[in-house]
Amino acid sequence: MADFSSEDEVYAYLSYRFREKGLRVLGTRVGAGRLSPDIDILAEREGVRIGFEVKYFRAPSRFYEGLGEALALLAHGLDEVYLIHVFDSSIGEQAHGMAQKAATLVRLTPIGYMVMVGRSEPEVLVEARGNPLKGGPEGTAPRSGTWPST
């Protein structure tokens, strides 16, 4: 049996976990039908607007899934962007290998990368840097310094 019935259930679960961490969740699927890509989860913390691109894997797939969409979210003027890969617990050890490959690739970009297996705590493997489209090479986004832990 799958850990989640749909990506919408993943959004609801992550929104709950983010609220527990002190983020203000502003919405899910923000801009659907108007923005391309839409923002799967939009949150804010201490004035920093954070967009999340979420991909849920029920079976091993391409480790780079969602990377292009996450990068495109920078054009929406967000301060930080994270790609989150949520792996069904049935994937097992293959999830670890996929996550390590994805983290290596994400480190070449300004976005951050988070991983979650089943309904575990989301883990940050790569911290997001400021949005470079908002200013200099590191962007001008304020840094919380504690995301996502409190």
CSV table of C-alpha atoms in Angstrom, one decimal:
chain,number,residue,atom,x,y,z
A,1,MET,CA,0.0,0.0,0.0
A,2,ALA,CA,1.3,3.5,-0.9
A,3,ASP,CA,2.2,5.9,1.8
A,4,PHE,CA,0.1,8.6,0.1
A,5,SER,CA,-2.9,8.3,-2.2
A,6,SER,CA,-1.9,11.3,-4.3
A,7,GLU,CA,0.5,14.3,-4.6
A,8,ASP,CA,-2.3,16.5,-3.1
A,9,GLU,CA,-2.1,14.3,0.0
A,10,VAL,CA,1.7,14.9,0.0
A,11,TYR,CA,1.1,18.7,-0.2
A,12,ALA,CA,-1.3,18.5,2.8
A,13,TYR,CA,1.2,16.5,4.9
A,14,LEU,CA,4.1,18.7,4.0
A,15,SER,CA,2.1,21.8,4.8
A,16,TYR,CA,1.3,20.4,8.2
A,17,ARG,CA,5.0,19.6,8.8
A,18,PHE,CA,6.1,23.1,7.7
A,19,ARG,CA,3.6,24.7,10.0
A,20,GLU,CA,5.1,22.7,12.8
A,21,LYS,CA,8.5,24.1,11.9
A,22,GLY,CA,7.2,27.7,12.1
A,23,LEU,CA,6.6,28.4,8.5
A,24,ARG,CA,3.4,30.2,7.4
A,25,VAL,CA,2.0,28.2,4.5
A,26,LEU,CA,0.4,30.6,2.1
A,27,GLY,CA,-1.1,27.9,-0.2
A,28,THR,CA,-0.7,24.8,-2.3
A,29,ARG,CA,-0.8,24.6,-6.1
A,30,VAL,CA,-0.5,28.4,-6.2
A,31,GLY,CA,-1.0,29.8,-9.6
A,32,ALA,CA,-2.4,26.5,-11.1
A,33,GLY,CA,-3.7,27.3,-14.5
A,34,ARG,CA,-2.1,30.8,-14.5
A,35,LEU,CA,1.6,30.3,-13.7
A,36,SER,CA,3.9,27.8,-15.4
A,37,PRO,CA,5.0,26.0,-13.4
A,38,ASP,CA,2.7,26.5,-10.5
A,39,ILE,CA,4.1,26.6,-7.0
A,40,ASP,CA,3.3,23.3,-5.3
A,41,ILE,CA,3.7,24.8,-1.8
A,42,LEU,CA,4.2,28.5,-1.1
A,43,ALA,CA,5.4,29.4,2.4
A,44,GLU,CA,6.9,32.4,4.3
A,45,ARG,CA,9.2,32.7,7.2
A,46,GLU,CA,10.5,36.0,8.6
A,47,GLY,CA,9.7,37.8,5.4
A,48,VAL,CA,11.4,35.2,3.2
A,49,ARG,CA,9.0,33.7,0.5
A,50,ILE,CA,9.9,30.1,-0.2
A,51,GLY,CA,8.5,28.0,-3.0
A,52,PHE,CA,8.5,24.2,-3.1
A,53,GLU,CA,8.4,21.9,-6.1
A,54,VAL,CA,7.2,18.5,-4.8
A,55,LYS,CA,7.6,15.2,-6.6
A,56,TYR,CA,6.2,12.0,-5.2
A,57,PHE,CA,7.8,8.7,-6.3
A,58,ARG,CA,5.9,5.4,-5.9
A,59,ALA,CA,8.6,3.6,-7.9
A,60,PRO,CA,12.2,4.3,-8.8
A,61,SER,CA,12.3,7.0,-11.5
A,62,ARG,CA,14.5,9.7,-12.9
A,63,PHE,CA,16.5,11.3,-10.1
A,64,TYR,CA,16.4,14.7,-11.7
A,65,GLU,CA,12.6,14.8,-11.8
A,66,GLY,CA,11.3,18.3,-11.0
A,67,LEU,CA,14.6,20.1,-11.3
A,68,GLY,CA,13.6,22.2,-14.3
A,69,GLU,CA,10.3,23.2,-12.6
A,70,ALA,CA,12.1,24.1,-9.4
A,71,LEU,CA,14.6,26.3,-11.3
A,72,ALA,CA,11.7,27.9,-13.2
A,73,LEU,CA,10.1,28.9,-9.9
A,74,LEU,CA,13.0,31.4,-9.4
A,75,ALA,CA,11.4,33.5,-12.2
A,76,HIS,CA,8.3,34.0,-10.0
A,77,GLY,CA,10.4,36.2,-7.7
A,78,LEU,CA,10.6,33.9,-4.8
A,79,ASP,CA,13.4,34.4,-2.3
A,80,GLU,CA,14.2,30.7,-2.1
A,81,VAL,CA,13.2,27.6,-3.9
A,82,TYR,CA,13.4,23.9,-2.8
A,83,LEU,CA,12.9,20.7,-4.7
A,84,ILE,CA,11.4,18.0,-2.5
A,85,HIS,CA,11.5,14.4,-3.5
A,86,VAL,CA,9.1,12.3,-1.5
A,87,PHE,CA,9.8,8.6,-1.8
A,88,ASP,CA,7.3,5.9,-1.0
A,89,SER,CA,8.7,3.7,1.7
A,90,SER,CA,8.4,0.7,-0.6
A,91,ILE,CA,11.3,2.1,-2.7
A,92,GLY,CA,13.7,1.3,0.1
A,93,GLU,CA,17.4,1.7,-0.5
A,94,GLN,CA,17.0,2.9,-4.1
A,95,ALA,CA,15.6,6.1,-2.6
A,96,HIS,CA,18.9,6.9,-1.0
A,97,GLY,CA,20.9,6.4,-4.2
A,98,MET,CA,18.4,8.6,-6.2
A,99,ALA,CA,18.5,11.3,-3.5
A,100,GLN,CA,22.3,11.4,-3.5
A,101,LYS,CA,22.5,11.8,-7.3
A,102,ALA,CA,19.8,14.5,-7.2
A,103,ALA,CA,21.7,16.4,-4.4
A,104,THR,CA,24.9,16.3,-6.4
A,105,LEU,CA,23.1,17.9,-9.3
A,106,VAL,CA,21.1,20.4,-7.2
A,107,ARG,CA,24.4,21.7,-5.6
A,108,LEU,CA,25.2,23.2,-9.0
A,109,THR,CA,22.1,25.4,-8.8
A,110,PRO,CA,20.8,28.1,-6.3
A,111,ILE,CA,17.9,25.9,-5.3
A,112,GLY,CA,17.8,23.7,-2.2
A,113,TYR,CA,16.9,20.0,-2.0
A,114,MET,CA,14.9,18.1,0.5
A,115,VAL,CA,14.1,14.4,0.8
A,116,MET,CA,11.4,12.5,2.7
A,117,VAL,CA,10.8,8.8,2.8
A,118,GLY,CA,7.3,7.8,3.6
A,119,ARG,CA,5.8,10.0,6.3
A,120,SER,CA,9.2,10.7,7.9
A,121,GLU,CA,10.6,14.1,8.7
A,122,PRO,CA,11.7,16.1,5.6
A,123,GLU,CA,15.5,16.2,5.5
A,124,VAL,CA,17.4,19.1,3.9
A,125,LEU,CA,20.3,17.7,1.9
A,126,VAL,CA,21.1,21.0,0.1
A,127,GLU,CA,20.3,24.5,1.6
A,128,ALA,CA,18.8,27.0,-0.9
A,129,ARG,CA,20.7,30.1,-1.7
A,130,GLY,CA,19.2,33.4,-2.5
A,131,ASN,CA,17.4,33.9,-5.8
A,132,PRO,CA,20.1,35.1,-8.3
A,133,LEU,CA,17.4,36.7,-10.4
A,134,LYS,CA,16.7,39.2,-7.6
A,135,GLY,CA,20.2,40.7,-7.5
A,136,GLY,CA,23.9,39.8,-7.5
A,137,PRO,CA,25.3,36.2,-7.9
A,138,GLU,CA,23.8,35.1,-4.6
A,139,GLY,CA,20.7,37.1,-4.9
A,140,THR,CA,19.4,39.6,-2.4
A,141,ALA,CA,17.1,37.4,-0.5
A,142,PRO,CA,17.3,37.6,3.3
A,143,ARG,CA,18.6,34.4,4.9
A,144,SER,CA,16.8,32.9,7.8
A,145,GLY,CA,19.9,30.8,8.7
A,146,THR,CA,17.7,28.2,10.5
A,147,TRP,CA,15.6,26.7,7.8
A,148,PRO,CA,14.1,24.3,8.2
A,149,SER,CA,15.0,23.5,11.8
A,150,THR,CA,14.0,25.8,14.6
